[in-house]
Each structure stands twice: as structure tokens, then as C-alpha cells.
Coordinates of C-alpha atoms in Angstrom, one line a residue:
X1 CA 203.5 178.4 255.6
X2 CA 206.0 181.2 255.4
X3 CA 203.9 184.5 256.7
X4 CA 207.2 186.2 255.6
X5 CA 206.8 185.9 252.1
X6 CA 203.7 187.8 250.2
X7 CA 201.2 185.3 248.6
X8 CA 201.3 184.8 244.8
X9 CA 198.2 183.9 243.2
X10 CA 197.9 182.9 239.8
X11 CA 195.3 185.2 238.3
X12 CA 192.6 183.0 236.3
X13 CA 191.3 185.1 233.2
X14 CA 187.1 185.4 233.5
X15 CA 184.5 184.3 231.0
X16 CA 184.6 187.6 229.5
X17 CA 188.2 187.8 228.6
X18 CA 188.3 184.7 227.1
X19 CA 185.4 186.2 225.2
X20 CA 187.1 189.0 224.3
X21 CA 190.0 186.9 222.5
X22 CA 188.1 184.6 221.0
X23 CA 186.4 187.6 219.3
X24 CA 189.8 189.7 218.5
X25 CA 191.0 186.2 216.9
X26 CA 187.5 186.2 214.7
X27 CA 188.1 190.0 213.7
X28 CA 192.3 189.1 213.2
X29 CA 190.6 186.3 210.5
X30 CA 188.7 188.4 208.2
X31 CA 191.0 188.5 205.7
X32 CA 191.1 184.8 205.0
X33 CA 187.5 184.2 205.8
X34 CA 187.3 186.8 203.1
X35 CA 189.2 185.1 200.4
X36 CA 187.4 181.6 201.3
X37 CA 190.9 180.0 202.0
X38 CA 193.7 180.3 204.0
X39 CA 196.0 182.7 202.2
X40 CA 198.9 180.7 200.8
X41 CA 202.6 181.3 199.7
X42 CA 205.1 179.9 197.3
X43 CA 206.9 178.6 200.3
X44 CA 203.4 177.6 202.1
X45 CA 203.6 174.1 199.8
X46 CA 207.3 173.4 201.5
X47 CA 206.1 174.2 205.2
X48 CA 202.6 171.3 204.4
X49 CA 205.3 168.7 203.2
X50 CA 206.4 168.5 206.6
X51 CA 203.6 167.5 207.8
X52 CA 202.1 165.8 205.7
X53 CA 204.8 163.8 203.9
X54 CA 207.5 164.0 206.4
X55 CA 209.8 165.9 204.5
X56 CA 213.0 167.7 205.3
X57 CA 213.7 171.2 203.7
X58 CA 217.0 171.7 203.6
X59 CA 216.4 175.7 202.7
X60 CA 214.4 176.2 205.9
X61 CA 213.9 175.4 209.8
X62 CA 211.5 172.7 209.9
X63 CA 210.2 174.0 212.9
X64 CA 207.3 175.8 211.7
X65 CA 206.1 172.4 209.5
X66 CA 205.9 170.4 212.6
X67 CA 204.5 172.6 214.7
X68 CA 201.6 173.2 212.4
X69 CA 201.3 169.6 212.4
X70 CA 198.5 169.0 214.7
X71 CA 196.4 171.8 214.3
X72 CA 196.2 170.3 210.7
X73 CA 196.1 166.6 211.7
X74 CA 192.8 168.2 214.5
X75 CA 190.9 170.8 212.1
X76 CA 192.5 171.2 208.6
X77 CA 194.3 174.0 206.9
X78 CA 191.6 176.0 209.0
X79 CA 192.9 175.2 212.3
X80 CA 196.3 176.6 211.2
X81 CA 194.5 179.8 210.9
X82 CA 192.6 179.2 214.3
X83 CA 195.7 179.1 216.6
X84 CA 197.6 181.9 214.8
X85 CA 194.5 184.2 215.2
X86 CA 193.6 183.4 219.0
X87 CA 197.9 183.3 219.6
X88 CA 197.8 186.8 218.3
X89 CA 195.1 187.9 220.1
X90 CA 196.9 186.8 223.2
X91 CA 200.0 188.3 222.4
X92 CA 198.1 191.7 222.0
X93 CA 196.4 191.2 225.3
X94 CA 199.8 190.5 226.9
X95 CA 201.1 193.7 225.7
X96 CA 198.6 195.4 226.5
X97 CA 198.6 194.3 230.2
X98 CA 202.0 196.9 230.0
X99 CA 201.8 198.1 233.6
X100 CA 201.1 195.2 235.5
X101 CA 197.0 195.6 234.8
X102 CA 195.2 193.0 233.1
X103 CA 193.3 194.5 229.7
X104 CA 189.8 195.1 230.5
X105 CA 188.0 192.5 227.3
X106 CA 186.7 196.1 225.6
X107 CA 190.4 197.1 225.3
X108 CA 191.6 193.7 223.9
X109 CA 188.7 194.2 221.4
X110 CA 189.2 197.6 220.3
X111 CA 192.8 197.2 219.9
X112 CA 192.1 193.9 217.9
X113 CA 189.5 196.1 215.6
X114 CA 191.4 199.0 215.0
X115 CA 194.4 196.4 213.8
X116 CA 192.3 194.3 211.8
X117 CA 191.5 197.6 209.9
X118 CA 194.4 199.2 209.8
X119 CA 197.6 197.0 209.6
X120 CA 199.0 194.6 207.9
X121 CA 198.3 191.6 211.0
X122 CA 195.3 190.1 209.3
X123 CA 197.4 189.4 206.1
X124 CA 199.4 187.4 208.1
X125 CA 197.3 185.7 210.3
X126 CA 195.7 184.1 207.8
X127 CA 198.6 183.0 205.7
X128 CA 200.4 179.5 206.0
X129 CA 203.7 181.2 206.4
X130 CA 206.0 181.9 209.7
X131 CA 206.1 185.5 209.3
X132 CA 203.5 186.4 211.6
X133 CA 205.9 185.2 214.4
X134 CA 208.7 187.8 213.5
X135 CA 206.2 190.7 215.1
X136 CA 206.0 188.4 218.3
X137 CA 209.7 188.1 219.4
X138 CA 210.2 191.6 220.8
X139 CA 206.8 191.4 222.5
X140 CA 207.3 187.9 224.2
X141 CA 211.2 189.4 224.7
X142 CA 209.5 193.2 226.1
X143 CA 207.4 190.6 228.6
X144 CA 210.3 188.8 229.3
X145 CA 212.9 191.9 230.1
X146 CA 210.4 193.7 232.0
X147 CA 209.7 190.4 234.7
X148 CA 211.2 191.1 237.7
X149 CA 213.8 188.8 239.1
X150 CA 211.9 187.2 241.7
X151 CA 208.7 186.6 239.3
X152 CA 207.4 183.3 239.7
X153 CA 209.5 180.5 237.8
X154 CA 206.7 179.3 235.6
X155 CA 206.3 182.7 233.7
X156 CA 209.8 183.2 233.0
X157 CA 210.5 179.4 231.9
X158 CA 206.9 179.5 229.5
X159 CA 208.2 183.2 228.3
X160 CA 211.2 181.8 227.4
X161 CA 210.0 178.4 226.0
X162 CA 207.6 180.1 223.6
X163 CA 210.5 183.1 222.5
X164 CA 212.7 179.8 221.6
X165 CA 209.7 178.4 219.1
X166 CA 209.3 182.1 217.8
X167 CA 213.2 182.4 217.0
X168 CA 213.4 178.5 216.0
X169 CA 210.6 178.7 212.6
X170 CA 212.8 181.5 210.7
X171 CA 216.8 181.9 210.6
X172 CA 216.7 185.9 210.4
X173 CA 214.9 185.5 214.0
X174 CA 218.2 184.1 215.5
X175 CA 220.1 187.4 214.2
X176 CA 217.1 189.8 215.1
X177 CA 216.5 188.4 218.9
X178 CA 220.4 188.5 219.5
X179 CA 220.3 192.3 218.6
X180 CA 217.3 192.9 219.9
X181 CA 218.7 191.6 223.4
X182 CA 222.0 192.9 223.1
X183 CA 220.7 196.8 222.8
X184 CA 218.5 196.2 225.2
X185 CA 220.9 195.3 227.7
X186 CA 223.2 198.1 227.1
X187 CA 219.8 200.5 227.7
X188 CA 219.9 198.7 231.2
X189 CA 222.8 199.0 231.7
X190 CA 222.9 202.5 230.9
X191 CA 219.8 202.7 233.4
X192 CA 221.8 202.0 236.1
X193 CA 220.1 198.5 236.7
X194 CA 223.4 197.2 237.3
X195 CA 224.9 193.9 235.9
X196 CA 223.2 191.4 237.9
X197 CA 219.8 192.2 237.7
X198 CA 220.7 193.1 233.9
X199 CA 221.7 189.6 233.6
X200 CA 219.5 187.6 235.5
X201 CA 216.7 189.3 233.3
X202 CA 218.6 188.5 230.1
X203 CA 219.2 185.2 231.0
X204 CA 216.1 183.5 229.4
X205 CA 216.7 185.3 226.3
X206 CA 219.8 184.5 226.2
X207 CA 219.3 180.2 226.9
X208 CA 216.2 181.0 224.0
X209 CA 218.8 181.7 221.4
X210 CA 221.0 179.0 222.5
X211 CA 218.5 176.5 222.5
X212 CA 217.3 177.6 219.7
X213 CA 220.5 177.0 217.8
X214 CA 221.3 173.5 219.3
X215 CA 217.9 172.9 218.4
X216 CA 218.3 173.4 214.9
X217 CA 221.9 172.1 214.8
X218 CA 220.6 168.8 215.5
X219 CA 218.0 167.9 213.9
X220 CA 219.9 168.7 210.5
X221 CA 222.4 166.5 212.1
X222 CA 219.7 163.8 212.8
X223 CA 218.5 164.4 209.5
X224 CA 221.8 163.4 207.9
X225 CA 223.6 166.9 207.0
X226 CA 225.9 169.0 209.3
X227 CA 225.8 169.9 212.7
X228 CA 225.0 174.0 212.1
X229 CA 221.3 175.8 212.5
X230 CA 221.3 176.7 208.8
X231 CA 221.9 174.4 206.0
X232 CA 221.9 176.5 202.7
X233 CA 223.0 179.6 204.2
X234 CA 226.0 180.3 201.9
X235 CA 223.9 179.6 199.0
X236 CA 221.8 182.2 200.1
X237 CA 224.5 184.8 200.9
X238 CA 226.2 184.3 197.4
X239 CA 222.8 184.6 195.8
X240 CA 222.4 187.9 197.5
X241 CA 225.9 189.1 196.0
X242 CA 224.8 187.9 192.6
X243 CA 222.0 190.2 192.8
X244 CA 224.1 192.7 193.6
X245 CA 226.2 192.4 190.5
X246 CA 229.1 192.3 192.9
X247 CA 230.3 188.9 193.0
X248 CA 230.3 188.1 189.5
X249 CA 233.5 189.8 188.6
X250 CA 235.3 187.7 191.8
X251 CA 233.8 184.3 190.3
X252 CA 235.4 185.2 186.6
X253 CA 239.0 185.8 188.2
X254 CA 238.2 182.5 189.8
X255 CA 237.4 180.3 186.6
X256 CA 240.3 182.0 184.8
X257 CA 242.2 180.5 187.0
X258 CA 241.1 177.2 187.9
X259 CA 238.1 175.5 187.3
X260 CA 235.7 175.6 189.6
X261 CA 232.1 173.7 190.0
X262 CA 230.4 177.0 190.3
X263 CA 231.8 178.2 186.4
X264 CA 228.7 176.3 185.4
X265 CA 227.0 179.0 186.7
X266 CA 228.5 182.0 184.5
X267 CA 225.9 182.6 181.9
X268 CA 223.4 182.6 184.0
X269 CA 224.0 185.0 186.4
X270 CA 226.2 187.2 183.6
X271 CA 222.8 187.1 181.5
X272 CA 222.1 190.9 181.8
X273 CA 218.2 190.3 180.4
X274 CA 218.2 188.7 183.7
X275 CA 217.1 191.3 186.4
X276 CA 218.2 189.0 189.7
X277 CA 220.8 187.0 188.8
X278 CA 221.2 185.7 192.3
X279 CA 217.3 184.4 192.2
X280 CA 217.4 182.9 188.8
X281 CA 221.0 181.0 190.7
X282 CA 218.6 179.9 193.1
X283 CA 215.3 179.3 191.5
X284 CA 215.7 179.0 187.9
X285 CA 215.6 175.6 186.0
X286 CA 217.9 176.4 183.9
X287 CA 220.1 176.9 187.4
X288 CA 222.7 173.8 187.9
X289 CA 222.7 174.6 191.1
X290 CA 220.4 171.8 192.5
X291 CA 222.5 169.1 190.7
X292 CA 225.9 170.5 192.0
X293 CA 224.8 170.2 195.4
X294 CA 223.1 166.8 194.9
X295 CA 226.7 165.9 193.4
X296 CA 228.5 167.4 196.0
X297 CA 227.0 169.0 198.6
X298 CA 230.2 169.6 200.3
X299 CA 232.5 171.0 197.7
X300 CA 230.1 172.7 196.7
X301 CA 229.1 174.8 200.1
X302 CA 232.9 175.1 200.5
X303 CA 233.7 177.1 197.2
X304 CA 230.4 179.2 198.2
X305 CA 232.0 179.9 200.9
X306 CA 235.4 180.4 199.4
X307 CA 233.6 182.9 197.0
X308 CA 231.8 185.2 199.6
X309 CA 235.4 185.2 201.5
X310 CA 236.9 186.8 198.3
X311 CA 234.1 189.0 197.3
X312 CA 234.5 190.1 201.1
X313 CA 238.3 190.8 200.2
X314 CA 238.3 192.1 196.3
X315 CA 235.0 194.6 197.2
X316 CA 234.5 195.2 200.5
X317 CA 233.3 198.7 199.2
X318 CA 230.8 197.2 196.7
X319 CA 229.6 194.7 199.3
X320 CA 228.7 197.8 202.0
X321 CA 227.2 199.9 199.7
X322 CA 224.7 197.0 198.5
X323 CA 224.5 196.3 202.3
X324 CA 223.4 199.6 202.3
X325 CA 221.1 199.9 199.5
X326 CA 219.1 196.7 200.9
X327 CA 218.9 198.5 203.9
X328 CA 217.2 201.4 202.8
X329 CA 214.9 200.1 200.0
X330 CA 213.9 197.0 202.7
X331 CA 212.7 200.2 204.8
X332 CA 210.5 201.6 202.2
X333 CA 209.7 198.4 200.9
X334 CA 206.5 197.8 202.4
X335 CA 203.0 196.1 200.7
X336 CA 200.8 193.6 202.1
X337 CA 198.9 191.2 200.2
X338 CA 201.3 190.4 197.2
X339 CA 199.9 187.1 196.9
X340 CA 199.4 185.8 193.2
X341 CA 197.2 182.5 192.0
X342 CA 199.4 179.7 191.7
X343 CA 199.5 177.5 188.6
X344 CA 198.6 173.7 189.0
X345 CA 202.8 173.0 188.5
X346 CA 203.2 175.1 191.7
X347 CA 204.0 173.1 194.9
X348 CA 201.4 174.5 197.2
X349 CA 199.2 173.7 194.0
X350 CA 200.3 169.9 193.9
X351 CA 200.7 169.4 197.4
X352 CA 197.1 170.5 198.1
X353 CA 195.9 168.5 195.4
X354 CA 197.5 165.1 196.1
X355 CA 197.5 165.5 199.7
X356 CA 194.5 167.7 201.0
X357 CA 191.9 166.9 197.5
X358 CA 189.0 168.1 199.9
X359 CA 190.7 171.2 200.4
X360 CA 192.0 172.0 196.7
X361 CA 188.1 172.9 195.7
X362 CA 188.1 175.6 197.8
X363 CA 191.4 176.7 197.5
X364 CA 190.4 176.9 193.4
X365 CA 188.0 179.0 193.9
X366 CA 189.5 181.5 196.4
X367 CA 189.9 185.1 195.6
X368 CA 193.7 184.4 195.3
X369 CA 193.2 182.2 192.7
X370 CA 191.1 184.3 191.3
X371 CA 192.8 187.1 191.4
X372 CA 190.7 189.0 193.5
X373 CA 192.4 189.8 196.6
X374 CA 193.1 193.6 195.7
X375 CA 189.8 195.0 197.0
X376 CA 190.4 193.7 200.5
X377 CA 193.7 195.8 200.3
X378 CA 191.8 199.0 201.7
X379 CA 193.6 198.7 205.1
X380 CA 195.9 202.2 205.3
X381 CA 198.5 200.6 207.0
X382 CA 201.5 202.3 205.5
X383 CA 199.8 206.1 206.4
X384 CA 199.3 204.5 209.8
X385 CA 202.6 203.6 210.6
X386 CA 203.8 206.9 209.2
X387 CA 201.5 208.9 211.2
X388 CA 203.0 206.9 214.3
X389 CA 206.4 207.3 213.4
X390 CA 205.9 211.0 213.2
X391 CA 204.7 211.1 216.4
X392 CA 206.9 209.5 218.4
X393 CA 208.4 212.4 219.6
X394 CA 205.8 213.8 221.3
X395 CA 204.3 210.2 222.4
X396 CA 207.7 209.6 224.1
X397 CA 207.5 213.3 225.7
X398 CA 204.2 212.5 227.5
X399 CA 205.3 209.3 228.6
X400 CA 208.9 210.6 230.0
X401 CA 206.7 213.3 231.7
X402 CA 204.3 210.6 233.4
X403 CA 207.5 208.2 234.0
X404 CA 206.1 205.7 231.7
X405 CA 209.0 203.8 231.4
X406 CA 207.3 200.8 230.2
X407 CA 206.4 202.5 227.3
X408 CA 209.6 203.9 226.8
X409 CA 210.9 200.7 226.4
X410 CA 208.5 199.0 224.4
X411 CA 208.7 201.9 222.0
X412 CA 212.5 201.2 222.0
X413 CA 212.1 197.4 221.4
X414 CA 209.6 198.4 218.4
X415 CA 211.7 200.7 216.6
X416 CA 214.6 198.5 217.2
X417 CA 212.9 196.0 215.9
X418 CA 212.1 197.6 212.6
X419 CA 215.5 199.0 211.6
X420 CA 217.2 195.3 212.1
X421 CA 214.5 193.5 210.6
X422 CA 215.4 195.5 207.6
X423 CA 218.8 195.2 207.9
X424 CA 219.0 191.4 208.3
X425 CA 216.4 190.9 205.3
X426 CA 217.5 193.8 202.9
X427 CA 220.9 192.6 203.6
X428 CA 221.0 188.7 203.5
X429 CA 218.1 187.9 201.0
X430 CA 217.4 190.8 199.4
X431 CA 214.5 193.1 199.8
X432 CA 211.1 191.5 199.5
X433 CA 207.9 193.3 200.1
X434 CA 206.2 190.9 202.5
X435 CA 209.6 191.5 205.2
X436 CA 208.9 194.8 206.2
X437 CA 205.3 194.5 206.3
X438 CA 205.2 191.7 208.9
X439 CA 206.7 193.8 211.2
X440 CA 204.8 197.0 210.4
X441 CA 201.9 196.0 213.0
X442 CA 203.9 196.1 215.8
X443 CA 203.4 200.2 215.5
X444 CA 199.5 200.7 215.6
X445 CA 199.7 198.3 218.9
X446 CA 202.2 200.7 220.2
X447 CA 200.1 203.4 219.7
X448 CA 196.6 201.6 221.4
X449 CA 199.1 200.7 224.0
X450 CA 199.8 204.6 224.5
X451 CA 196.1 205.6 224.2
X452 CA 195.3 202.9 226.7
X453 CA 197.7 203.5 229.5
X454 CA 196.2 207.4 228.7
X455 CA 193.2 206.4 229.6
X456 CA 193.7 204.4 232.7
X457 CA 195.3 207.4 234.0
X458 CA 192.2 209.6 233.2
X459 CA 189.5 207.1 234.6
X460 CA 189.7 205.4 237.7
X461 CA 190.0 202.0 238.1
X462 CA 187.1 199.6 239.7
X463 CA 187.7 198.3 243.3
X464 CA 188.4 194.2 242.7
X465 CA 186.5 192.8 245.6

């Protein structure tokens, strides 16, 4: 045995923090134990097909679908529920080890508590939706960044493996890791940390977001369509400049000129009763869109494509200034719980019917079906996060004066991490209210995880014999 080299043990978490996680993960639940059913989303019905029929979204990653295959397969839509609670109650308790100190199990709980009461998390938690993971990736890329170079091998490579599932379930979470990583490597740069150690603890970020992408890339390929992570990107794009009202005039020139597949689509999205054009071009049944692409999938990408390119060129003022606008109502754009009851022609509706039948009962009778789910909105989450934001500045003063620079970089990662998240949504697919608010969380943890490091400071900590 090498006496030269210090000893690295891997700590083994007691009885009582296992405890404490398994109770932050009931408290993280209530939401959905309160409605009597895992909340549910249009989109929920696409991410059970999956599953459950082996289907292949061509709108969407897949990942998401198969990975909640087997906690379906083990314990029903419940288990879903089950993993998301105890992984978020891990990911808090990994933040909150911020200093190298594991959370004492009072600390996990009371953290858990005061964000089951006062953020946004428990909506998500309980839903069948990938959102909650978009509040883990600058957490699991904070623990990542902060890991020295010589850490042991097996954190870094799990780290890195789980960041890559996080960016994999959602295609914004390919754009918001890459800028996420990018700024922080200028800050450590900027540090003075100098470009290796910058790089070697950039690296498994990095290979995350590449692996991610190949990842993607080929199982659409596998699947039968192209070799690229996202399949109906331009369509999405082109819907977003629909909305806008800005590519409308660029797609008349067009069709006066020659005709295009995508004339078909004029009086729709010149109908000016209709308030989003763009969604009623993606959604709507009187859309042609479904049939082009069935027709000719690729002619029909390729004039999307040709028609963003000379929006891009006609408007490039028009297309900033509703990059712009996105922006900032995305921002202010924040509600939880905008869940309505689905009719029995809705996917999730059918798919729950024909494929879960013991299920549907419950899922009837819900409060979401029922229309009920306002009174469990009492959560202040928005006045929360406002109160954080305004004070940051003094939060950020006590921690440069203690040299908490931990903090300092978490708070970085978290603010970062709200401004691109709505830029990338308000931008790309139009501001929704649910895309801001799955993020919003991440700023009552920052705040326990000020008040926490506070108070190890104050009280001294127990000898570990």
C-alpha cells in the first residue's frame, strides 16, 4: 500500500439520513398525493406511449419515456412520482453538502419543508413531465465544476453520467448546459484557475453534452429519420416566427413567386381571429401540416428551413425584437399549477384508458379533473423568489466577506441559469407559463443553502469519532 497517498474512504450515509430523504421526498409529494393522481400534461400521454406502446415521438427526445419505463413496469404511474421525489431530495441534499460537509438529516428536512411550502418543486415533482430535470442541470453541473481534479474517478464519471440523462429528456437542456458551462469557464478563467485545471474540470460537462447529442442523433437514426438530436426543430422555429407575425409576410413573397408546399398554410396563420398562428400551424386540425410532412418529410423540413433563412435575411430587426420580447415576458411569465381536466379525446385521456384502465378511475376523479387544483396553489413562490432576488446583494456581500466562494458560485450558476432558461424558451417556443416556473426553485434552495452555511459557522460542529 502506498503510505504516500492519503486514504479515500467512501463515506456511507447513516440510517438517519436516509430517513431524512425518504421524508423530504414524502413532503416534495404533497401536491400529488393531494390531487389523488399524479399530476398530468398534454404532453404526459406522448412521454406513457413510450413505454407502454413503444412509440417514437418525433417532436420530442424519447429519453424521458424510456427512462420512466421501469418505475412504471415496478409500481405504476406512482412509482414515477416515487423516484422523482426521493431524486429531488437527493439533489437538494447534494447541494446542500456545499462546503465539503455532509447535511445533518434536520437540514435536508427543513430545506425540503420550507420548499414544499414555498416553491414551485412540488408541482413538478408530481407531474409526468421532464421539467423537473431542467432545475437539476446547474446543480449536478455546480457539483461537477467544484470537484477537484484529483477526486476520485467514480464521482466525476456518475456526475457526468447522470448530467448527460438530465440534458438528454429536453432539447432546450442541450442549449442551457452549453451556456451554462461556457460562462462558467470564463469565471475560472477569470479566477486565475488557469487553463488546465479549467479544463480538466470542464471536461465531463463537456463529453455530457456530446454524448448527449450522439445519443440522440442515433437513435432517430435507428428509428429511421436523420442522423441530428432534434427531429422537428425547424418546425418549431417557424412556428415561433408565425407567432410572431414576422414570417408571414416572407412566406407571401414566397408563394407569389413560386409555389411552395407550405402556401397550404396561408389562411391559417393569416387568420387574424387567430391569436397564435404559429400554434394553430402546429396543433390545429385544420393545420396541413401533419400531412405535408407525412407526404414529404424532407421537402418539407427543407423549405422550413429555407423560410427561417429568409425571414433571418428580410427581418433580422423584427426577428430580434421578438427575440426580445419572448425574453422578457418568459421572465415575468411565471405560474405553477396551470393544469386543466382533459377531455376523454385527449391523449393522456385515451392512453390512460386503453393502456392503464386501473388507473383511469382515479385519474377521473382527481382534483385536476375536477377542476380543483386551485386551492392547493397557496405556495407564495413568486414573492419568494422576489424577496431572494432582492437580496442578493447583500447575500453575496456576506459571503465575499466570509470567502464563501462556493456560494458565490452557485449563486452565479442560479442566476445564470434563470436568464438563459428564459431566453432559450421565450425565444424558440414561445413563452409558456410552466418554463419559468420549473426553474424558479432553484432560488429558495439558494437561499437555505446561505442560511445553512450561516449557521454552521455560528455553531460548532460535533467531533466524528
Amino acid at each position: 500500500m502506498d503510505e504516500s497517498k492519503p486514504h479515500r474512504s467512501i463515506p456511507r450515509p447513516s440510517w438517519l439520513f436516509i430517513g431524512a430523504v425518504l421524508i423530504g421526498a414524502v413532503l416534495l409529494s404533497w401536491v400529488a398525493i393531494a390531487n389523488g393522481f399524479p399530476l398530468v400534461f398534454a404532453d404526459s400521454g406522448t412521454y406513457l406511449r413510450i413505454p407502454l406502446e413503444l412509440y417514437y415521438p418525433t417532436d420530442r427526445p424519447p429519453i424521458y419515456g424510456l427512462a420512466i419505463g421501469l418505475p412504471l413496469r415496478l409500481a405504476g404511474l406512482w412509482g414515477i412520482v416515487a423516484v422523482q421525489a426521493i431524486g429531488s431530495a437527493m439533489m437538494i441534499a447534494m447541494t446542500l453538502s456545499i462546503g465539503r460537509e455532509r447535511p445533518r438529516p434536520v437540514e435536508v428536512i427543513a430545506t425540503c419543508s420550507f420548499l414544499a411550502s414555498a416553491s414551485s418543486l412540488p408541482w413538478f415533482v408530481g407531474q409526468i413531465m421532464p421539467d423537473l430535470a431542467t432545475g437539476f442541470i446547474p446543480l449536478v453541473l455546480f457539483a461537477l465544476l467544484t470537484r477537484p481534479a484529483d477526486a476520485p474517478r467514480w464521482q466525476r464519471a456518475g456526475l457526468g453520467a447522470l448530467l448527460t440523462l438530465l440534458i438528454a429528456v429536453h432539447l432546450s437542456h442541450v442549449l442551457l448546459t452549453a451556456g451554462l458551462l461556457g460562462l462558467a469557464a470564463v469565471v475560472m478563467l477569470l479566477a486565475g484557475m488557469g487553463w488546465r485545471e479549467t479544463f480538466l474540470r470542464s471536461l465531463p460537462a463537456a463529453l455530457a453534452i456530446l454524448l448527449a447529442l450522439l445519443g440522440l442523433s442515433s437513435l432517430n437514426r435507428v428509428a429511421g429519420y436523420e442522423f441530428r438530436p432534434a427531429l422537428s426543430s425547424d418546425t418549431f422555429l417557424l412556428a415561433r416566427l408565425f407567432d410572431g407575425h414576422v414570417a408571414q409576410p416572407t412566406l407571401a413573397r414566397l408563394c407569389r413567386e413560386e409555389a411552395l408546399a407550405h402556401c397550404a398554410v396561408q389562411p391559417l396563420v393569416d387568420d387574424p381571429a387567430i391569436a397564435k398562428p404559429g400554434q394553430a400551424y402546429l396543433w390545429d386540425k385544420r393545420s396541413p401540416i401533419g400531412a405535408m410532412l407525412t407526404r414529404d418529410r424532407a421537402g418539407v423540413i427543407a423549405e422550413q428551413r429555407r423560410i427561417i433563412r429568409t425571414v433571418l435575411h428580410d427581418d433580422p430587426g423584427g426577428v430580434a425584437r421578438l427575440a426580445w420580447r419572448g425574453f422578457a415576458e418568459q421572465l415575468i411569465t411565471v405560474r405553477k399549477g396551470v393544469l386543466p381536466p382533459y377531455s376523454a379525446a385527449m391523449q393522456i385521456s385515451r392512453i390512460l384508458q386503453a393502456r392503464l384502465p386501473g388507473d383511469f378511475q382515479a385519474f377521473s376523479h382527481s382534483r385536476q379533473q375536477r377542476g380543483a387544483l386551485d386551492p392547493l396553489k397557496f405556495a407564495p413562490d413568486v414573492a419568494v423568489a422576489v424577496a431572494i432576488v432582492l437580496l442578493l446583494p447583500l447575500m453575496l456581500l456576506w459571503a465575499m466577506r466570509r470567502r464563501q466562494w462556493s456560494l458565490i458560485g452557485l449563486t452565479g450558476l442560479v442566476v445564470a441559469t434563470l436568464l438563459l432558461n428564459a431566453a432559450i424558451t421565450g425565444d424558440l417556443s414561445g413563452p409558456d407559463d410552466r418554463y419559468q416556473s420549473r426553474v424558479l426553485w432553484l432560488l429558495p434552495l439558494l437561499a437555505a443553502c446561505f442560511v445553512i452555511t450561516a449557521a454552521r459557522r455560528r455553531t460548532p460542529e460535533p467531533i466524528d469519532i
